[in-house]
Coordinates of C-alpha atoms and ligand atoms in Angstrom, one line a residue:
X2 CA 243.6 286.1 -18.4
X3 CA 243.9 290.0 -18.0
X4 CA 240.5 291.3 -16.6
X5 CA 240.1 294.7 -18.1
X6 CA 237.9 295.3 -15.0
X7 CA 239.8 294.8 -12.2
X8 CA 242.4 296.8 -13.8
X9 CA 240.1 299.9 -14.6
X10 CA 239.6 299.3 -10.7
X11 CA 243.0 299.3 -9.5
X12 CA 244.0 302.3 -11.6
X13 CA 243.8 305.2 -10.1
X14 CA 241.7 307.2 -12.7
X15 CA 243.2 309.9 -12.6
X16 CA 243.0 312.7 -15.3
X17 CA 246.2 311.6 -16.8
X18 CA 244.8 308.1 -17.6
X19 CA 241.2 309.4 -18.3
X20 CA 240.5 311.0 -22.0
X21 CA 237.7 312.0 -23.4
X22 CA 237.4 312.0 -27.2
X23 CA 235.5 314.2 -29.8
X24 CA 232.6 312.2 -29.4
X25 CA 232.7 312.0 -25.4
X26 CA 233.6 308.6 -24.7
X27 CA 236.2 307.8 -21.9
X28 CA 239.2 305.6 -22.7
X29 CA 241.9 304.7 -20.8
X30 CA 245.6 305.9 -22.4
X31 CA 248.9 304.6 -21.3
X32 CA 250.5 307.6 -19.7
X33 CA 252.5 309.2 -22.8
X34 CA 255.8 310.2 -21.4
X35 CA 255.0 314.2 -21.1
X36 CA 258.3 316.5 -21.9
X37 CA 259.6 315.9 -18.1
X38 CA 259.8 312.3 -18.3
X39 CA 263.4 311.1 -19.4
X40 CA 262.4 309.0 -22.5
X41 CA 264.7 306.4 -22.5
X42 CA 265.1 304.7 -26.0
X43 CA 264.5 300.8 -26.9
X44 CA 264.2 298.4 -29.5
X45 CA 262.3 295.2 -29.5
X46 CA 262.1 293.0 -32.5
X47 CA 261.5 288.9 -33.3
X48 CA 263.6 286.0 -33.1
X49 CA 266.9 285.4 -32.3
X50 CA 267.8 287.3 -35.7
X51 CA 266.5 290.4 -33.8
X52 CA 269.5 290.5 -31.5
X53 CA 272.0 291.5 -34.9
X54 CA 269.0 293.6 -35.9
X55 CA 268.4 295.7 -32.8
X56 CA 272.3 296.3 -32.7
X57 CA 272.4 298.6 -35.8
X58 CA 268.8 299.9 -34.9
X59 CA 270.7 301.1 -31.3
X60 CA 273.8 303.0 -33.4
X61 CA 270.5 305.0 -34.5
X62 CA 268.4 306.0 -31.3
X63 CA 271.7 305.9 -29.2
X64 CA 272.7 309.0 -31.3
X65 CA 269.5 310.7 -30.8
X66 CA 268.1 309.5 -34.1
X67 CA 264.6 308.9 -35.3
X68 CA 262.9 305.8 -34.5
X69 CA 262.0 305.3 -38.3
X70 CA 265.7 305.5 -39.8
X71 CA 266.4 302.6 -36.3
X72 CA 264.1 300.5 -37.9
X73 CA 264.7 300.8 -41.4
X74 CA 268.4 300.2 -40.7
X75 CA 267.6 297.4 -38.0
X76 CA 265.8 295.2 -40.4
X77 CA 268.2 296.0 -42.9
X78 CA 270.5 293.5 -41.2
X79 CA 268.2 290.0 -41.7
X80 CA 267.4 291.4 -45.4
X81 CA 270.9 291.2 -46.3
X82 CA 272.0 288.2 -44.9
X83 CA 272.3 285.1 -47.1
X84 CA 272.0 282.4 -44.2
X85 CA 268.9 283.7 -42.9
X86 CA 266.1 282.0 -45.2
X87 CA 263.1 283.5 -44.1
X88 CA 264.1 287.3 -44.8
X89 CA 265.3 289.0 -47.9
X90 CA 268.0 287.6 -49.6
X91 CA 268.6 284.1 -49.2
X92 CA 265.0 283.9 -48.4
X93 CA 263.1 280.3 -49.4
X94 CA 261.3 281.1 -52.6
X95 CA 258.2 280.2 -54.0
X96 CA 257.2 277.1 -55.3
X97 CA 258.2 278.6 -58.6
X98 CA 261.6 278.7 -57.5
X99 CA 261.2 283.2 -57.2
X100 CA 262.0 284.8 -54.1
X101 CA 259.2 287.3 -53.5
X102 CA 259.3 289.5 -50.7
X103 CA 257.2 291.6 -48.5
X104 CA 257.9 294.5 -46.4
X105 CA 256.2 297.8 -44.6
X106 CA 256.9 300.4 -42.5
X107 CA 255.3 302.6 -40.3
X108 CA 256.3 306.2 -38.4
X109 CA 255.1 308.5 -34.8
X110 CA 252.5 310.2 -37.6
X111 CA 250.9 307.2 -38.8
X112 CA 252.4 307.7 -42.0
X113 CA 252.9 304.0 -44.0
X114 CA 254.7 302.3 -46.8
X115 CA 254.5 298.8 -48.2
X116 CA 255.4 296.0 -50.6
X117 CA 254.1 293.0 -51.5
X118 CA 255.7 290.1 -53.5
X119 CA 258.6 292.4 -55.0
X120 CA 261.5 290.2 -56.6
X121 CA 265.2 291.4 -57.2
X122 CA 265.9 293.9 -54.4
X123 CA 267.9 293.3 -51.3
X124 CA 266.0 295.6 -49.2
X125 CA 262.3 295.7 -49.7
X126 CA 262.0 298.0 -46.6
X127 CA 263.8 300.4 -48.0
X128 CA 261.8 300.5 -51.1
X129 CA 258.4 300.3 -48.6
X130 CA 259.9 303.5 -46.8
X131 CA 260.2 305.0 -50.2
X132 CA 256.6 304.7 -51.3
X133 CA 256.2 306.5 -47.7
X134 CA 257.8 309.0 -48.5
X135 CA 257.8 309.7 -52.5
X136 CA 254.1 308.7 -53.5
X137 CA 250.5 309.5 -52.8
X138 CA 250.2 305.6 -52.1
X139 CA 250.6 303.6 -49.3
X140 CA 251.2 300.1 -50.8
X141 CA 253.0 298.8 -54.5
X142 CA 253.0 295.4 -55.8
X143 CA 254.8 293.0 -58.0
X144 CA 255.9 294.4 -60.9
X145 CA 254.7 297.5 -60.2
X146 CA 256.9 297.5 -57.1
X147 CA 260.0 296.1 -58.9
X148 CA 259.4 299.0 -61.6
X149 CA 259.6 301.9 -58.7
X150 CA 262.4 300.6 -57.4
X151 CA 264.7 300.1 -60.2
X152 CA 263.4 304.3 -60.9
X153 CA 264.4 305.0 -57.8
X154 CA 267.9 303.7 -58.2
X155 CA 267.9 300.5 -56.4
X156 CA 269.6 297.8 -57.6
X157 CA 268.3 294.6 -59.4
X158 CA 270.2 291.5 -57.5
X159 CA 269.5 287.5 -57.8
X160 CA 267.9 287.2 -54.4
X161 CA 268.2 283.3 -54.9
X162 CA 271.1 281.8 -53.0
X163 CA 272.6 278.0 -54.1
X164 CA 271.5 277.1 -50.5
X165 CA 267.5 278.1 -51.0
X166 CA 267.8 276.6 -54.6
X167 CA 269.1 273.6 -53.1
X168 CA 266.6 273.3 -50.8
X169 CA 263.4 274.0 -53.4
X170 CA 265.0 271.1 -55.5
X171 CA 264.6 269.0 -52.7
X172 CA 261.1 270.5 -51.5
X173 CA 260.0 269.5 -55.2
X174 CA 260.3 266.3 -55.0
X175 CA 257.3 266.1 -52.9
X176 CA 256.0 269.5 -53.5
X177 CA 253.9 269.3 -50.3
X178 CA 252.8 272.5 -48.9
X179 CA 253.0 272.6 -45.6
X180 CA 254.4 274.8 -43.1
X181 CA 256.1 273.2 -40.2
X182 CA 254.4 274.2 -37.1
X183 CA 257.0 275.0 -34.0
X184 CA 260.5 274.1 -35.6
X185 CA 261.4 277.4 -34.0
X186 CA 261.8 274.8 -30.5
X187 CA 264.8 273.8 -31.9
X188 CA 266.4 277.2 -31.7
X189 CA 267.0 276.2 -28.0
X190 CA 268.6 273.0 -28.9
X191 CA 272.3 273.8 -28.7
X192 CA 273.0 270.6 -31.0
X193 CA 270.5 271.9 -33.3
X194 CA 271.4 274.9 -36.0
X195 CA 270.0 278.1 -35.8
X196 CA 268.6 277.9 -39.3
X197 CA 267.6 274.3 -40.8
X198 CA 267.4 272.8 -44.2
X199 CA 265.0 274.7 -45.8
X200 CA 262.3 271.5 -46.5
X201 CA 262.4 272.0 -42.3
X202 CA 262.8 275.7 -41.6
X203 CA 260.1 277.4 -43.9
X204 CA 258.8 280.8 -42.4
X205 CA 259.8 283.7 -40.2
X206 CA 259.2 287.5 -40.4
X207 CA 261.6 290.3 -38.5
X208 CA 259.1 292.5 -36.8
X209 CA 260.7 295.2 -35.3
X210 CA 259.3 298.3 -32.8
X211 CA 261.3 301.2 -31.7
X212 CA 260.8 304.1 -29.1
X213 CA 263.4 307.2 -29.8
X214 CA 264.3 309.3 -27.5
X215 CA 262.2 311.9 -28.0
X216 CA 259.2 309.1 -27.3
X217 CA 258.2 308.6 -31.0
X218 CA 257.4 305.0 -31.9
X219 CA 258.0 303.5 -35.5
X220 CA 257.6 299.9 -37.1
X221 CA 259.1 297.7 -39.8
X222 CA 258.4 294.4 -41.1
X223 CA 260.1 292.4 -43.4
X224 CA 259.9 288.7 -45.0
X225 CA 260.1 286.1 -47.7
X226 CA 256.9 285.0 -46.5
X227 CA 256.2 281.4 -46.2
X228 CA 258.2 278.9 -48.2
X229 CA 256.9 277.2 -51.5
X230 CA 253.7 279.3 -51.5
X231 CA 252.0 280.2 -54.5
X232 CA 253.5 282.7 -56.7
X233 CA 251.7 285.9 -56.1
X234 CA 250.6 284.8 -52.4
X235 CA 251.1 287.9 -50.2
X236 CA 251.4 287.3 -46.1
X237 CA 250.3 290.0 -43.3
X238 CA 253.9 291.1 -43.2
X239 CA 253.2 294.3 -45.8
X240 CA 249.7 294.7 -44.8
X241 CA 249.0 297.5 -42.1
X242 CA 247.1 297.0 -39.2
X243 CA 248.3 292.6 -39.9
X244 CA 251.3 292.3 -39.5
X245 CA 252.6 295.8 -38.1
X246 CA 250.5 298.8 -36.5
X247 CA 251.6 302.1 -34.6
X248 CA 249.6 304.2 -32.9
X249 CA 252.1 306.6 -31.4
X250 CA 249.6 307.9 -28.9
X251 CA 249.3 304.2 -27.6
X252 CA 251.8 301.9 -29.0
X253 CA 253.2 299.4 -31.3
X254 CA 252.8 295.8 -32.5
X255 CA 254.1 293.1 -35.0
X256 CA 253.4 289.7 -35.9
X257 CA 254.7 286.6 -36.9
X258 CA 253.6 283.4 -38.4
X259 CA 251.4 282.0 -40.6
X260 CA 249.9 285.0 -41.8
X261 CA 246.7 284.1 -42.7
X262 CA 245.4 284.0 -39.4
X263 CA 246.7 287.1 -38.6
X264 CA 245.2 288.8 -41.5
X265 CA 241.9 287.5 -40.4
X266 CA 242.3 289.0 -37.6
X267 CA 244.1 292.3 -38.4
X268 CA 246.3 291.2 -35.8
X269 CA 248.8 294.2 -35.0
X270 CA 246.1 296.7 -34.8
X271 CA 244.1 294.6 -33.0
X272 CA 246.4 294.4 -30.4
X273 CA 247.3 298.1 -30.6
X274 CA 243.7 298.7 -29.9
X275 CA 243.7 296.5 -26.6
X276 CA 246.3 298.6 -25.5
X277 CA 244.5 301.8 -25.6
X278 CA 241.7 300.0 -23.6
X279 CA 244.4 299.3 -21.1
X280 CA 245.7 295.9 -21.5
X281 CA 249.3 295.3 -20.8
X282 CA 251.3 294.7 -23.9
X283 CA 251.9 290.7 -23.4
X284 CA 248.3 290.9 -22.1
X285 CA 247.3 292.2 -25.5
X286 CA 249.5 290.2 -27.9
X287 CA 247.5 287.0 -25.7
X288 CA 244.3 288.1 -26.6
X289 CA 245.1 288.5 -29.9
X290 CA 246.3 284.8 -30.2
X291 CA 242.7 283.9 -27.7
X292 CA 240.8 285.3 -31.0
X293 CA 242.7 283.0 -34.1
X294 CA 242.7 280.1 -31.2
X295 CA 238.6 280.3 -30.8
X296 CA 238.2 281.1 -33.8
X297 CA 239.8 277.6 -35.6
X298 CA 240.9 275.6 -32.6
X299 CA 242.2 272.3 -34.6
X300 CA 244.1 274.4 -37.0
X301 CA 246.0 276.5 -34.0
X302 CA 247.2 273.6 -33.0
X303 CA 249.3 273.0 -36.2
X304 CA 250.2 276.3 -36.9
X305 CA 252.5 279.1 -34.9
X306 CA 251.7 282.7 -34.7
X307 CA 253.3 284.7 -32.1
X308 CA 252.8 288.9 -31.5
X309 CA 255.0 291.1 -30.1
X310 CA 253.8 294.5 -28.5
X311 CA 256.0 297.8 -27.4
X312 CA 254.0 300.7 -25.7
X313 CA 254.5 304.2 -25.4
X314 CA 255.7 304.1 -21.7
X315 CA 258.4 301.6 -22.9
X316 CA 256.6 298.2 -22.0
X317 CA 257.3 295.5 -23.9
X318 CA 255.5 292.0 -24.2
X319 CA 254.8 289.2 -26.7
X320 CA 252.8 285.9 -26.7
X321 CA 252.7 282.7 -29.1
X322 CA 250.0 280.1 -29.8
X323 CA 253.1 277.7 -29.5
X324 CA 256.1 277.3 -27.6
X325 CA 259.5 278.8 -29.3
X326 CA 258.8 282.2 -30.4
X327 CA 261.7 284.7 -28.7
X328 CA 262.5 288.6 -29.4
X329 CA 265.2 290.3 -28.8
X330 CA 265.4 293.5 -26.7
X331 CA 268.1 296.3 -27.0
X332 CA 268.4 298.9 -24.6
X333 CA 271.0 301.1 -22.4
X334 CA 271.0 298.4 -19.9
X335 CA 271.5 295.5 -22.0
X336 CA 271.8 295.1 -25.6
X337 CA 271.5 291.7 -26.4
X338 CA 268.7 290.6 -24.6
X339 CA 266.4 287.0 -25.9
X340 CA 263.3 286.5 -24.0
X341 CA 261.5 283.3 -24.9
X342 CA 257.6 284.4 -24.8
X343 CA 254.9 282.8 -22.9
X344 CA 253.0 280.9 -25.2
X345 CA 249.1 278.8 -25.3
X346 CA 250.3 275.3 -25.7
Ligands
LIG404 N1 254.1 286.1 -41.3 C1 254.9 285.6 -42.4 C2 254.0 285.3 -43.6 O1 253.0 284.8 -43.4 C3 255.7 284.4 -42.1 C4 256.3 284.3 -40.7 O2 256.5 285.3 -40.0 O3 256.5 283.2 -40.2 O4 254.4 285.6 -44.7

């Protein structure tokens, strides 16, 4: 376990790491990279699916771009892409047989945009990034969402694919509710597909953090959510500070999972907060899995929820509660990059 302690020790204190806020109190800061440093641009993002992801996020901070428009147009690639059934279209749908998704995004200003179970458009971040940018509000809903979107000159699409309607047919038969804890292990099976018969494969978020070159951080988040839910259930994916935080004076954070524990948690800012005290970023993302563990210990067992942290210096690091969460990582040096992270069990 990180012990905040001996690292306050071993850090030199210097004035750089030091600051003192309005109301006096001392806090230890990542070094932010100051004009001098060479800032050089990354993207991080979850799963395997990240790698696809982080490839059109790159075309964007490569050219010197913003981090936002990396994101928006990394996570752009899983919302679009009918075989993967956890994210946008294609996605599983409810247990109504509607796809629902949810979506936010967040910039270096702490500016935010959300959805939350919006039907019919391919690319709910883009919609999230919208209510950024065009309204006085942070977060749109339902309908409501739908009805902003189709103002705003997206287009209304059938998000259900044959393969996800197949696979609800089948899931009705039983109807059982229950998310399958760890099938993500089988990623790692060669034998095994990447994505599963949807009764089998039935949640995963892209979460995905860049650092431009100018050292701004953004976010984006993006999901069907879990498979068979209730209509109207909403995850931690759209919710700030759940599933996604950013803090560009300290860093960056997503989550992915069973969302409920992370929104008990307020998981992402959570671990953007450990980060300001100091902790490492897979440091952080662990401590933030300690907390849903000790709080309900025999249902972490059964469920997976895994973090994944970028700070402002550039360090990345993620942790699981169980084995078979991976990001992907995208930078000059390598662009394809799948790190399996540590995990509790
Ligand atoms: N966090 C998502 C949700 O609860 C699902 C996932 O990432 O596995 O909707």
């Amino acid at each position: 376990m990180f012990d905040r302690r001996k690292f306050i020790k071993s850090s030199a204190l210097t004035a750089s790491l030091l600051a003192i806020d309005k109301t006096g109190i001392a806090s230890v800061l990542p070094k932010a990279p100051t004009s001098a440093d060479s800032v050089k641009p990354l993207v991080i993002s979850t799963w395997d699916f990240g790698i696809a992801a982080n490839h059109a996020a790159w075309d964007v901070l490569s050219a010197g771009g913003r981090s936002l428009d990396a994101v928006e147009k990394g996570v752009q690639v899983p919302e679009a892409d009918p075989k993967n059934q956890s994210v946008g279209y294609g996605g599983m749908p409810d247990r109504d047989g509607k796809v629902t998704l949810d979506a936010c995004i967040m910039d270096e200003d702490g500016n935010c945009g959300s959805v939350a179970a919006l039907e019919h458009i391919m690319h709910p971040i883009s919609v999230a990034r919208m209510v950024m940018e065009k309204t006085p509000h942070v977060m749109l809903v339902g309908d409501g969402a739908l009805q902003f979107a189709l103002e705003n000159g997206f287009q209304k699409i059938n998000l259900l694919t044959p393969e996800s309607e197949k696979a609800w047919k089948e899931w009705l038969k039983t109807a059982k509710y229950q998310p399958v804890m760890n099938i993500e292990n089988k990623l790692y099976d060669k034998a095994a597909p990447t994505h599963l018969p949807g009764n089998q494969y039935n949640h995963d978020t892209i979460g995905m953090l860049a650092l431009d070159a100018k050292g701004n951080l953004s976010g984006a988040c993006t999901t069907s959510g879990m498979a068979f839910k209730l209509h109207g259930r909403v995850g931690d994916s759209p919710i700030i500070g759940a599933g996604l935080y950013i803090d560009n004076e300290v860093g960056g954070a997503t989550s992915t999972g069973v969302g409920e524990e992370v929104i008990r948690n307020v998981g992402s800012f959570l671990v953007v907060e450990l980060m300001r005290q100091g902790y490492p970023p897979e440091e952080a993302c662990k401590e933030a899995v300690m907390r849903i563990i000790k709080r309900k210990p025999a249902k972490a067992k059964e469920i997976q929820v895994g973090f994944l942290a970028l700070n402002k210096k550039g360090q990345y690091g993620a942790y699981a509660i169980q084995k078979g969460f991976s990001f992907a990582v995208c930078n000059e040096e390598n662009k394809s990059l799948l790190i399996p992270a540590k995990s509790y069990y």
